[in-house]
JSON list of N, CA and C in Angstrom, two decimals:
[
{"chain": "Q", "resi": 1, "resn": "UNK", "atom": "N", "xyz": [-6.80, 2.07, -18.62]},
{"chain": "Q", "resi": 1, "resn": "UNK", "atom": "CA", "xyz": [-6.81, 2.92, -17.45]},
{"chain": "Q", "resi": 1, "resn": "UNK", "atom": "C", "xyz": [-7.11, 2.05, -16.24]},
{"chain": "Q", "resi": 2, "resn": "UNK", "atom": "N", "xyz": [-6.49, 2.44, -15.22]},
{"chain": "Q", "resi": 2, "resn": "UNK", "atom": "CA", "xyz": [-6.78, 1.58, -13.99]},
{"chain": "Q", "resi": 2, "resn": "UNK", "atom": "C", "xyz": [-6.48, 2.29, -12.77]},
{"chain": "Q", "resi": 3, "resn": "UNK", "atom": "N", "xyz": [-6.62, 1.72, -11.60]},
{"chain": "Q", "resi": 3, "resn": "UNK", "atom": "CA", "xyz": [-6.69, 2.43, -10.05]},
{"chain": "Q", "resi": 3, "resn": "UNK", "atom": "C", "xyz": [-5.51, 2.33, -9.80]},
{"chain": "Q", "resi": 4, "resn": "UNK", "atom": "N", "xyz": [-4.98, 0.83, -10.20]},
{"chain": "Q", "resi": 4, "resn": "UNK", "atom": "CA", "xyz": [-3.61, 0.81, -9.64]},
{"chain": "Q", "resi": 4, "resn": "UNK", "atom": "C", "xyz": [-2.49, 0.96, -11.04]},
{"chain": "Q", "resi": 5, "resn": "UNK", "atom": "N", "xyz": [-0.99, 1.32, -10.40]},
{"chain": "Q", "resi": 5, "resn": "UNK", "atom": "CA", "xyz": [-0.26, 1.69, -11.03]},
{"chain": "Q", "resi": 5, "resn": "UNK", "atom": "C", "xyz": [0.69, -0.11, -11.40]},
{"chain": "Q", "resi": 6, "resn": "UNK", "atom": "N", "xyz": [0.35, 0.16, -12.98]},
{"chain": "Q", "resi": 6, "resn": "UNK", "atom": "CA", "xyz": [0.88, -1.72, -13.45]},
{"chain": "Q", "resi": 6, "resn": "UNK", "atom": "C", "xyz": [2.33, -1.68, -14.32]},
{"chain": "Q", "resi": 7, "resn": "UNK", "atom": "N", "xyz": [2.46, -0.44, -14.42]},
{"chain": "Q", "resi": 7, "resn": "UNK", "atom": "CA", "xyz": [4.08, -0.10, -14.73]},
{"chain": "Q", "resi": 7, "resn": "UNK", "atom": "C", "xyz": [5.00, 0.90, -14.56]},
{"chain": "Q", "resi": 8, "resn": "UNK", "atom": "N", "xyz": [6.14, 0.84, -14.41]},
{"chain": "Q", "resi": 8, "resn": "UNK", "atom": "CA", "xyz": [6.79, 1.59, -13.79]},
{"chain": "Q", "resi": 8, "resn": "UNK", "atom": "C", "xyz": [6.70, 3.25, -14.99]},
{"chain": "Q", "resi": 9, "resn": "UNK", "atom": "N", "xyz": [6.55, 3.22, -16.62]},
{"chain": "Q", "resi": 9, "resn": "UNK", "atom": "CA", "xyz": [6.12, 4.36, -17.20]},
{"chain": "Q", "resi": 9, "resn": "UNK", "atom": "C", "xyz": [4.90, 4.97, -16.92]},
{"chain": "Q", "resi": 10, "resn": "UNK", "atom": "N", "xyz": [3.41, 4.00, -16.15]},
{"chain": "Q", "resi": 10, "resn": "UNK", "atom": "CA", "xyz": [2.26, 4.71, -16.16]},
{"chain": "Q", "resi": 10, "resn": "UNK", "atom": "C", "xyz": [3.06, 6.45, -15.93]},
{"chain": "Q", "resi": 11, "resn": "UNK", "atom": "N", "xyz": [1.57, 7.08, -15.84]},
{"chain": "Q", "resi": 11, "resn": "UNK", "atom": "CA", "xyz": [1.41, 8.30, -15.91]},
{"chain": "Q", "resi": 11, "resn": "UNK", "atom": "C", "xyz": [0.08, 7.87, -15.27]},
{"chain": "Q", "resi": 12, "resn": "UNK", "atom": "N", "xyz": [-0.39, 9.37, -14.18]},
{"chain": "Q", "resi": 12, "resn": "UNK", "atom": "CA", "xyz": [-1.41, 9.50, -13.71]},
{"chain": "Q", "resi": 12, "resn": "UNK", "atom": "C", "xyz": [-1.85, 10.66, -13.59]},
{"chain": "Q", "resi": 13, "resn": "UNK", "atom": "N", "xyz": [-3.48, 10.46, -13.58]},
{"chain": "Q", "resi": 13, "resn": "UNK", "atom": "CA", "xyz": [-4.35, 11.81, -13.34]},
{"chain": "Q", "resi": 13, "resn": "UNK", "atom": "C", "xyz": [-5.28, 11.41, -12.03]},
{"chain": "Q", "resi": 14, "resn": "UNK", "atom": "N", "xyz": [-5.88, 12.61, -11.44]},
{"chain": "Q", "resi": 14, "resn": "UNK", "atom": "CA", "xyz": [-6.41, 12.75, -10.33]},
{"chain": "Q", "resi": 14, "resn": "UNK", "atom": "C", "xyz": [-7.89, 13.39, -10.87]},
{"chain": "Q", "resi": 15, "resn": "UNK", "atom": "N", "xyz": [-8.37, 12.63, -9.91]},
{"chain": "Q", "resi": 15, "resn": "UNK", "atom": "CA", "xyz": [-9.97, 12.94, -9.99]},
{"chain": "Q", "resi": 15, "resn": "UNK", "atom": "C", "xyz": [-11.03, 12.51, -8.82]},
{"chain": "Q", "resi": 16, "resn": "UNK", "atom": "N", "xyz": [-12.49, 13.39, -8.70]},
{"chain": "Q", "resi": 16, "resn": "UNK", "atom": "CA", "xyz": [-12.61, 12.50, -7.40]},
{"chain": "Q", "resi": 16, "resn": "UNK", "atom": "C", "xyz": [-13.42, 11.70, -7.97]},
{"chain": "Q", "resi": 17, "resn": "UNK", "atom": "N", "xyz": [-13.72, 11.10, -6.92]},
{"chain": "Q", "resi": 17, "resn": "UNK", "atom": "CA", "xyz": [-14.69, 9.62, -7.40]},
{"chain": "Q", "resi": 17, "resn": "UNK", "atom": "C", "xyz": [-16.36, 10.10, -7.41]},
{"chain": "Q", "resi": 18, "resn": "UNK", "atom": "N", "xyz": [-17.50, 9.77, -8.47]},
{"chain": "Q", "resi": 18, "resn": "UNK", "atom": "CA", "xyz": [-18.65, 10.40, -8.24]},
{"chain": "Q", "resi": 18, "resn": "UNK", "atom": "C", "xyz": [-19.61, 9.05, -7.79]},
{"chain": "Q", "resi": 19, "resn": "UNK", "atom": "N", "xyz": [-19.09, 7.95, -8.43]},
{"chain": "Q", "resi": 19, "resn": "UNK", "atom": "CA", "xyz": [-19.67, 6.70, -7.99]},
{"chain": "Q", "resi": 19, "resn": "UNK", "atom": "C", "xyz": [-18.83, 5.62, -8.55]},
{"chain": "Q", "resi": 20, "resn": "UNK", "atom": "N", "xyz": [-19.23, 4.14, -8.06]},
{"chain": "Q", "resi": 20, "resn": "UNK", "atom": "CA", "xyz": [-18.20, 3.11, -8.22]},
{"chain": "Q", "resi": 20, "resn": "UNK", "atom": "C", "xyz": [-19.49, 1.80, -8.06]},
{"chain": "Q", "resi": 21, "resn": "UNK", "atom": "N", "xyz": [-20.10, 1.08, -9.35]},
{"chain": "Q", "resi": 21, "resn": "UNK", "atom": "CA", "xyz": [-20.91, 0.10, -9.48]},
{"chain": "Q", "resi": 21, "resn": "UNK", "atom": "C", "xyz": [-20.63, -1.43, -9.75]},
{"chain": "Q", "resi": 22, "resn": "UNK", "atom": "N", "xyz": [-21.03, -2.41, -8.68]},
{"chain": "Q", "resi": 22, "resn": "UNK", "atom": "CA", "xyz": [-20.62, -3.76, -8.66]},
{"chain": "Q", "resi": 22, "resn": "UNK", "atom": "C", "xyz": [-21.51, -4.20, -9.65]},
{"chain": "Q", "resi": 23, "resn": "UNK", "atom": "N", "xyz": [-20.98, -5.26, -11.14]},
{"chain": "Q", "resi": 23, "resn": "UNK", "atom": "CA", "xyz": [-21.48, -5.46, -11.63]},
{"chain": "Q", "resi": 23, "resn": "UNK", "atom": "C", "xyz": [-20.91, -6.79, -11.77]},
{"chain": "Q", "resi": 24, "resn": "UNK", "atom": "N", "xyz": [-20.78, -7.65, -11.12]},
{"chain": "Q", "resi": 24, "resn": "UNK", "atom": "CA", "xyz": [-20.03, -9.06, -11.25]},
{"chain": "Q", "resi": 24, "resn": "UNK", "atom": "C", "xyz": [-18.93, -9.23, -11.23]},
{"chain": "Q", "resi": 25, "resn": "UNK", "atom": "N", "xyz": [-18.44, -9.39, -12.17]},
{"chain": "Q", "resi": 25, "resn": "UNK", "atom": "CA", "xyz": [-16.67, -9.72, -12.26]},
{"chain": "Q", "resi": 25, "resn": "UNK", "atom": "C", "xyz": [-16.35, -8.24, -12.47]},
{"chain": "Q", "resi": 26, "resn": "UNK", "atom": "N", "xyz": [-17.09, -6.92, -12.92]},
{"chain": "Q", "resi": 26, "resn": "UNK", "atom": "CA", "xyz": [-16.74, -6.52, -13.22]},
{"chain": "Q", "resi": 26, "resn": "UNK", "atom": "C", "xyz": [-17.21, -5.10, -12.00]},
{"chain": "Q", "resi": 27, "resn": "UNK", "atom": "N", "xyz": [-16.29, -4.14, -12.15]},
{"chain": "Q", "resi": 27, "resn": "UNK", "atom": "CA", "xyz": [-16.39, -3.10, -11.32]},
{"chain": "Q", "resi": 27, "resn": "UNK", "atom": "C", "xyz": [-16.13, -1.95, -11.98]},
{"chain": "Q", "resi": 28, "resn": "UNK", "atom": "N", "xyz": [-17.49, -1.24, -11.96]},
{"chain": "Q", "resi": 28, "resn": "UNK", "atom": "CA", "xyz": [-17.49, 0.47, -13.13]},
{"chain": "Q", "resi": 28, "resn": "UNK", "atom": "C", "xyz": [-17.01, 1.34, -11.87]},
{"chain": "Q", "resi": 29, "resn": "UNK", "atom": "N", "xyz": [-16.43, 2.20, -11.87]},
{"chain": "Q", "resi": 29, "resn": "UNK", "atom": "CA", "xyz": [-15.75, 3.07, -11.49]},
{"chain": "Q", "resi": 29, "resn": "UNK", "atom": "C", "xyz": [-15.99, 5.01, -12.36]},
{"chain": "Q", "resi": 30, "resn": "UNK", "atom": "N", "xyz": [-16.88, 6.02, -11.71]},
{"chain": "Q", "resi": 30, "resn": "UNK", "atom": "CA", "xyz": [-17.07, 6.99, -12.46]},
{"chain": "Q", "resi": 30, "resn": "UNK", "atom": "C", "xyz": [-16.31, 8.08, -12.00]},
{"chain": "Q", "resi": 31, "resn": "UNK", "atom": "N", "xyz": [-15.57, 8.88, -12.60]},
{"chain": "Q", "resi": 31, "resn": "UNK", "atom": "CA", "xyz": [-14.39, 9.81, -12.01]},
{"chain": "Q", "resi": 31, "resn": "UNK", "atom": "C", "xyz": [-14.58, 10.65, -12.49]},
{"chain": "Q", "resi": 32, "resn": "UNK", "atom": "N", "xyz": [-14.66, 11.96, -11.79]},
{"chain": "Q", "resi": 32, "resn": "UNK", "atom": "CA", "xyz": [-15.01, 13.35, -12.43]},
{"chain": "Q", "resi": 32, "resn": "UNK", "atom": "C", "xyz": [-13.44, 14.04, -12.61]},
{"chain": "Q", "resi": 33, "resn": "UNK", "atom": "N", "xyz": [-12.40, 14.33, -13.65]},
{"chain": "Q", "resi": 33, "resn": "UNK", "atom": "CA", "xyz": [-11.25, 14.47, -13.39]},
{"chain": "Q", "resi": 33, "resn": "UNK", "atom": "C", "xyz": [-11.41, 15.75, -14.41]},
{"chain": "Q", "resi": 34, "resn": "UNK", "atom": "N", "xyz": [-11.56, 17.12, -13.43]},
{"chain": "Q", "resi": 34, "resn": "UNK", "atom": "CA", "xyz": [-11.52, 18.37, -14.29]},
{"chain": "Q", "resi": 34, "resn": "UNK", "atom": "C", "xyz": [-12.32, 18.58, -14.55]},
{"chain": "Q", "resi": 35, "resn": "UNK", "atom": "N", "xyz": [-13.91, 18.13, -14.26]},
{"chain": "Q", "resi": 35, "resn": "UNK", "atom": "CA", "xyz": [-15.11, 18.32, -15.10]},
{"chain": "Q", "resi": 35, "resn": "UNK", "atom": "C", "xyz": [-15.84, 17.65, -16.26]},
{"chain": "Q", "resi": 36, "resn": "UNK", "atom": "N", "xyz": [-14.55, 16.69, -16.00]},
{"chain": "Q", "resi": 36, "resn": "UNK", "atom": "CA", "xyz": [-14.73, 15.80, -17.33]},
{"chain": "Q", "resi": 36, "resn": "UNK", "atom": "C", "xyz": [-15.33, 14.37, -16.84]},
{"chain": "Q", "resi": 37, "resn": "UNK", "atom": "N", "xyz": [-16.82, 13.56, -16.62]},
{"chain": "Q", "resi": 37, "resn": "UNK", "atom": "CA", "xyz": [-16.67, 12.60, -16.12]},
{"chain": "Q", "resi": 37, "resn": "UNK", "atom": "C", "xyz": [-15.93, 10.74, -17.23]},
{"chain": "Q", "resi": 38, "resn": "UNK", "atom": "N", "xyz": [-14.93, 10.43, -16.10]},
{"chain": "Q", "resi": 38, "resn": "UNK", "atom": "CA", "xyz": [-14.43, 9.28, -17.15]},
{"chain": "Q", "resi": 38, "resn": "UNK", "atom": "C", "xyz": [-14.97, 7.94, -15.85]},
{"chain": "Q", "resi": 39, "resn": "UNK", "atom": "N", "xyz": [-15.40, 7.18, -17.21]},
{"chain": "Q", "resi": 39, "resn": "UNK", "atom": "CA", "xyz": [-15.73, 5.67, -16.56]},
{"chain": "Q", "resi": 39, "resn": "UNK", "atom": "C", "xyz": [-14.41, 4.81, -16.94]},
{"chain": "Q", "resi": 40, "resn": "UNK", "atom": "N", "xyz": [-14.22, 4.16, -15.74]},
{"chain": "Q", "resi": 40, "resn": "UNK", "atom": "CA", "xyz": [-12.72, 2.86, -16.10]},
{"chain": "Q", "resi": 40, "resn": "UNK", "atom": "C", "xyz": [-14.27, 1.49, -15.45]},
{"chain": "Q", "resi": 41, "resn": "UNK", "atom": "N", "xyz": [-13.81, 0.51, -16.33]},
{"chain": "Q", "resi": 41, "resn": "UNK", "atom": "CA", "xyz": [-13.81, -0.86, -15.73]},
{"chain": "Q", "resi": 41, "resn": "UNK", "atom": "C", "xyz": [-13.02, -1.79, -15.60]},
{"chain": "Q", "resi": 42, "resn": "UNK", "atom": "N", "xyz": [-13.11, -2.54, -13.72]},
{"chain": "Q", "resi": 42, "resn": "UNK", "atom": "CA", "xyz": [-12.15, -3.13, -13.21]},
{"chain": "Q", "resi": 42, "resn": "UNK", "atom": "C", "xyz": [-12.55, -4.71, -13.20]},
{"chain": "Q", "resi": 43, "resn": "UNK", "atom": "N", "xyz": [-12.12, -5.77, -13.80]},
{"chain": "Q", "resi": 43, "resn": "UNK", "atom": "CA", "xyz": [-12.11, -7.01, -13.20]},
{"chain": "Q", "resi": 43, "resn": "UNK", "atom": "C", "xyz": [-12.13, -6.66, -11.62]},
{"chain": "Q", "resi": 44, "resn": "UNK", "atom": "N", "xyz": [-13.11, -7.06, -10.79]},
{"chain": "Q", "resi": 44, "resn": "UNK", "atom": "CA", "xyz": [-13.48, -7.97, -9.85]},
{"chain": "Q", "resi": 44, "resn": "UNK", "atom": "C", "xyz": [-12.21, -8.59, -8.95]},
{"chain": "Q", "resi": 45, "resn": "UNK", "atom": "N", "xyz": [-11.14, -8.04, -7.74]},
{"chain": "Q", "resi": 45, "resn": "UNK", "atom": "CA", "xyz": [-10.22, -8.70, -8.01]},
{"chain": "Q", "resi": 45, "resn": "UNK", "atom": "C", "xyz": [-10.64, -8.34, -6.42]},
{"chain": "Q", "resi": 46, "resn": "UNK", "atom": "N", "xyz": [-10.00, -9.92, -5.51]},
{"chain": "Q", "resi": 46, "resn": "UNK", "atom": "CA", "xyz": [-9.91, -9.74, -3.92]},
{"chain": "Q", "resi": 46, "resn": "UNK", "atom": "C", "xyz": [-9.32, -9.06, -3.27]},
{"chain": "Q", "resi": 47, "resn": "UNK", "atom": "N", "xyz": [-8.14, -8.77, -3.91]},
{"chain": "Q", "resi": 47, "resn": "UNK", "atom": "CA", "xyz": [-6.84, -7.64, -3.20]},
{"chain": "Q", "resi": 47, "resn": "UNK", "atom": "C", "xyz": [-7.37, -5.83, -3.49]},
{"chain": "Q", "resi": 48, "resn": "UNK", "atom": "N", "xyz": [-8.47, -5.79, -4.59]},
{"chain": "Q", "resi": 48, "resn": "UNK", "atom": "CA", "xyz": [-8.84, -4.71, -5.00]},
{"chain": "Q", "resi": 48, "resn": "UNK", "atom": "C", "xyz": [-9.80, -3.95, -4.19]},
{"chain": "Q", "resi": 49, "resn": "UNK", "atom": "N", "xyz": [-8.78, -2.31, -3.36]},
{"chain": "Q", "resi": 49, "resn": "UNK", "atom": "CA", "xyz": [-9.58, -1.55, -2.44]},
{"chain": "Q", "resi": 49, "resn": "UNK", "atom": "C", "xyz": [-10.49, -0.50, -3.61]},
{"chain": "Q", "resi": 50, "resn": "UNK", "atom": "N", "xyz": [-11.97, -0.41, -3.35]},
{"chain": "Q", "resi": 50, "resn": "UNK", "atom": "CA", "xyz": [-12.17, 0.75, -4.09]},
{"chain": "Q", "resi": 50, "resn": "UNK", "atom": "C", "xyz": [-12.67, 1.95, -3.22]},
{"chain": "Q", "resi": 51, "resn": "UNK", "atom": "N", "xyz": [-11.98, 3.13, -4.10]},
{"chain": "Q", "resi": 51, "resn": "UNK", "atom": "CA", "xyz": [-12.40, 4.24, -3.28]},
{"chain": "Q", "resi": 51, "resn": "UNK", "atom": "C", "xyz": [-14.31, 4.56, -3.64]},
{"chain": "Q", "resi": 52, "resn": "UNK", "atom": "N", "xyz": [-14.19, 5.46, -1.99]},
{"chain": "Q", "resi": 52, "resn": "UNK", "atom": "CA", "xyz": [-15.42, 5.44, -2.06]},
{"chain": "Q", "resi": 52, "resn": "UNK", "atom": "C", "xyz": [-15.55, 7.02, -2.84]},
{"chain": "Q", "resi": 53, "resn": "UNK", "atom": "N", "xyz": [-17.10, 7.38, -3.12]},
{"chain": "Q", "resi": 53, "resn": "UNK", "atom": "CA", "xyz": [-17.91, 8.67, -3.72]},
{"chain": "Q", "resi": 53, "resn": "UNK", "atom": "C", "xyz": [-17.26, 9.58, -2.92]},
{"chain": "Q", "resi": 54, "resn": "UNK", "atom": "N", "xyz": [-16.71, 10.88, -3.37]},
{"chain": "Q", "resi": 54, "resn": "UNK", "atom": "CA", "xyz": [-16.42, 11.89, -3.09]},
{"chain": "Q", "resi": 54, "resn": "UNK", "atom": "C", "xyz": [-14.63, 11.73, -2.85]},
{"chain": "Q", "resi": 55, "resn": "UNK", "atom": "N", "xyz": [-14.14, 10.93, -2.32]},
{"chain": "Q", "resi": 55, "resn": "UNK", "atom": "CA", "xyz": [-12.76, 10.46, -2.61]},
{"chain": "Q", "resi": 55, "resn": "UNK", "atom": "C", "xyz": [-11.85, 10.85, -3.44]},
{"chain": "Q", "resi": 56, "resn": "UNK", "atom": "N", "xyz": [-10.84, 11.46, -3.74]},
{"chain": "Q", "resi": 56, "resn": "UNK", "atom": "CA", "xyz": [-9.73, 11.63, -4.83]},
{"chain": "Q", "resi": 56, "resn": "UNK", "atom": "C", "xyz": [-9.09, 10.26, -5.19]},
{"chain": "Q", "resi": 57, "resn": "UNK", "atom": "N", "xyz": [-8.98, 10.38, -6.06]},
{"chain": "Q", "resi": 57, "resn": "UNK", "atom": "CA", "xyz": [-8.60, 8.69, -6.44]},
{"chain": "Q", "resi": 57, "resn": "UNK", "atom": "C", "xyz": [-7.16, 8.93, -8.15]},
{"chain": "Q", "resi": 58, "resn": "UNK", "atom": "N", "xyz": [-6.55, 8.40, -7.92]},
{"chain": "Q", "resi": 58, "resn": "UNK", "atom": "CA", "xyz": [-5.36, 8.44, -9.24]},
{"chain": "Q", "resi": 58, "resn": "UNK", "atom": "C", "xyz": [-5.67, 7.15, -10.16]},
{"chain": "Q", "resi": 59, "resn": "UNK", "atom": "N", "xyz": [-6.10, 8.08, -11.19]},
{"chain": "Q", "resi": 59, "resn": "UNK", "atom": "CA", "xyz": [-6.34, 7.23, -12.71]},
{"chain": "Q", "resi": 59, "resn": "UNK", "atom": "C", "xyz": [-4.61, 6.68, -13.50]},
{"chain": "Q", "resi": 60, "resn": "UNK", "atom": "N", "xyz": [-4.45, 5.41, -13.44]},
{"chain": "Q", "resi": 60, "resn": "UNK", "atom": "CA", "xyz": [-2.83, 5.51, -14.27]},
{"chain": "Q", "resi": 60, "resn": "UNK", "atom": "C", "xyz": [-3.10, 4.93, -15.40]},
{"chain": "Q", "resi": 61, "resn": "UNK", "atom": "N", "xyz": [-2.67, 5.12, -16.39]},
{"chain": "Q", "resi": 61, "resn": "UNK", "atom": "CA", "xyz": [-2.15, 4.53, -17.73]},
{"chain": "Q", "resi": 61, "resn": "UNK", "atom": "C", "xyz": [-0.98, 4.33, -18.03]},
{"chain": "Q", "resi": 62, "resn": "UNK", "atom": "N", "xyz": [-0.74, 3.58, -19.23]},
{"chain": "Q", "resi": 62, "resn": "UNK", "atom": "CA", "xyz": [0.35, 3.67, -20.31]},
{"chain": "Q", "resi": 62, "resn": "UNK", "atom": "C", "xyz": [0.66, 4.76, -21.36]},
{"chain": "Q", "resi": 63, "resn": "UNK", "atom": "N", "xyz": [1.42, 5.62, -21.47]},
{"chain": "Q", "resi": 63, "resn": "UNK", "atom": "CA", "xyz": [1.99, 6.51, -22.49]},
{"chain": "Q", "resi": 63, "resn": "UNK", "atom": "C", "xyz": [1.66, 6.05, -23.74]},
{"chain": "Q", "resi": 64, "resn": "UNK", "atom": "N", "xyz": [1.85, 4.99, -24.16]},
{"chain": "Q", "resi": 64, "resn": "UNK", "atom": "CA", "xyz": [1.64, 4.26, -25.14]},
{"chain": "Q", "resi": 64, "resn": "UNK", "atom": "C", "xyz": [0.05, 4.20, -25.61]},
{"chain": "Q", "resi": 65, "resn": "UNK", "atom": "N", "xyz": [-1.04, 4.07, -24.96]},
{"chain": "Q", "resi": 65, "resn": "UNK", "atom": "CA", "xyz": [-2.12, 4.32, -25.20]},
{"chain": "Q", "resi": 65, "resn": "UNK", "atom": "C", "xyz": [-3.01, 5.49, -25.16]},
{"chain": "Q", "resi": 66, "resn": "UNK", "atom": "N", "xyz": [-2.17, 6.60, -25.17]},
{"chain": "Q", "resi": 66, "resn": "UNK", "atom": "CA", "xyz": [-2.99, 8.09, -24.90]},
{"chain": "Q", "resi": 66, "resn": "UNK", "atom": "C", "xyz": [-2.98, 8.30, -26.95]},
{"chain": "Q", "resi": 67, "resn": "UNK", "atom": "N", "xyz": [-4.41, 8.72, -26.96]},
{"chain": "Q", "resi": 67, "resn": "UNK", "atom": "CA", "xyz": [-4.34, 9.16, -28.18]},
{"chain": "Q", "resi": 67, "resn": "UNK", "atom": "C", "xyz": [-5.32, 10.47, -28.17]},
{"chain": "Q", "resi": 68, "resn": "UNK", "atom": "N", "xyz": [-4.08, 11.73, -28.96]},
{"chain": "Q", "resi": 68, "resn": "UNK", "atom": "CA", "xyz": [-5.06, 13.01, -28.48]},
{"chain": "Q", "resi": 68, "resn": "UNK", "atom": "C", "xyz": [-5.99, 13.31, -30.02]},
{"chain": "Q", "resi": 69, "resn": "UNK", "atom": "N", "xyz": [-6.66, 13.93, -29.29]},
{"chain": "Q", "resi": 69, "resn": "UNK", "atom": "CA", "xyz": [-7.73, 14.05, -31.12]},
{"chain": "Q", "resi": 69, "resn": "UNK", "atom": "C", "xyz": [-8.35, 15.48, -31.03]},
{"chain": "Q", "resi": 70, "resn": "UNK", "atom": "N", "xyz": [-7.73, 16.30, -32.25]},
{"chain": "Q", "resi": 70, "resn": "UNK", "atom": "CA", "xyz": [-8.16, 17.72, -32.05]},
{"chain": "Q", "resi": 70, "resn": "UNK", "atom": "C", "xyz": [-9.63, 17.92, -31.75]},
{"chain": "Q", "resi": 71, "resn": "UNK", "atom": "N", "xyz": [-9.89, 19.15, -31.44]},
{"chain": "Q", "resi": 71, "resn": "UNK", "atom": "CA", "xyz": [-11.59, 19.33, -30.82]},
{"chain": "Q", "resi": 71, "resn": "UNK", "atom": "C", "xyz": [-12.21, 19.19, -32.64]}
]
């Protein structure tokens, strides 16, 4: 999962942002999308804008990595 879109199949969801933590190379990102909160972590990258708390922000993936699992 990531902020930005890295192929032309992603798929995306929307969520807003509840917080976003610098942790070195690495950047936690917490997204409330539906009530549901999801954490992504980002390599650390210079070109990389992050949205701020309260923000709508688009989660993208690969099709290929969604795996659904009954309740």
């Amino acid at each position: 999962m990531s902020l930005r879109k890295r192929d032309a199949r992603d798929v995306s969801i929307s969520g807003r942002v509840l917080h976003t933590d610098f942790m070195g190379s690495v950047i936690r990102a917490r997204v409330d999308v539906e009530g549901q909160p999801v954490s992504i972590d980002m390599f650390n990258q210079n070109d990389l804008t992050l949205p701020q708390p309260g923000a709508t922000a688009d989660l993208f993936f690969s099709p290929d990595d969604l795996l659904v699992l009954p309740k």
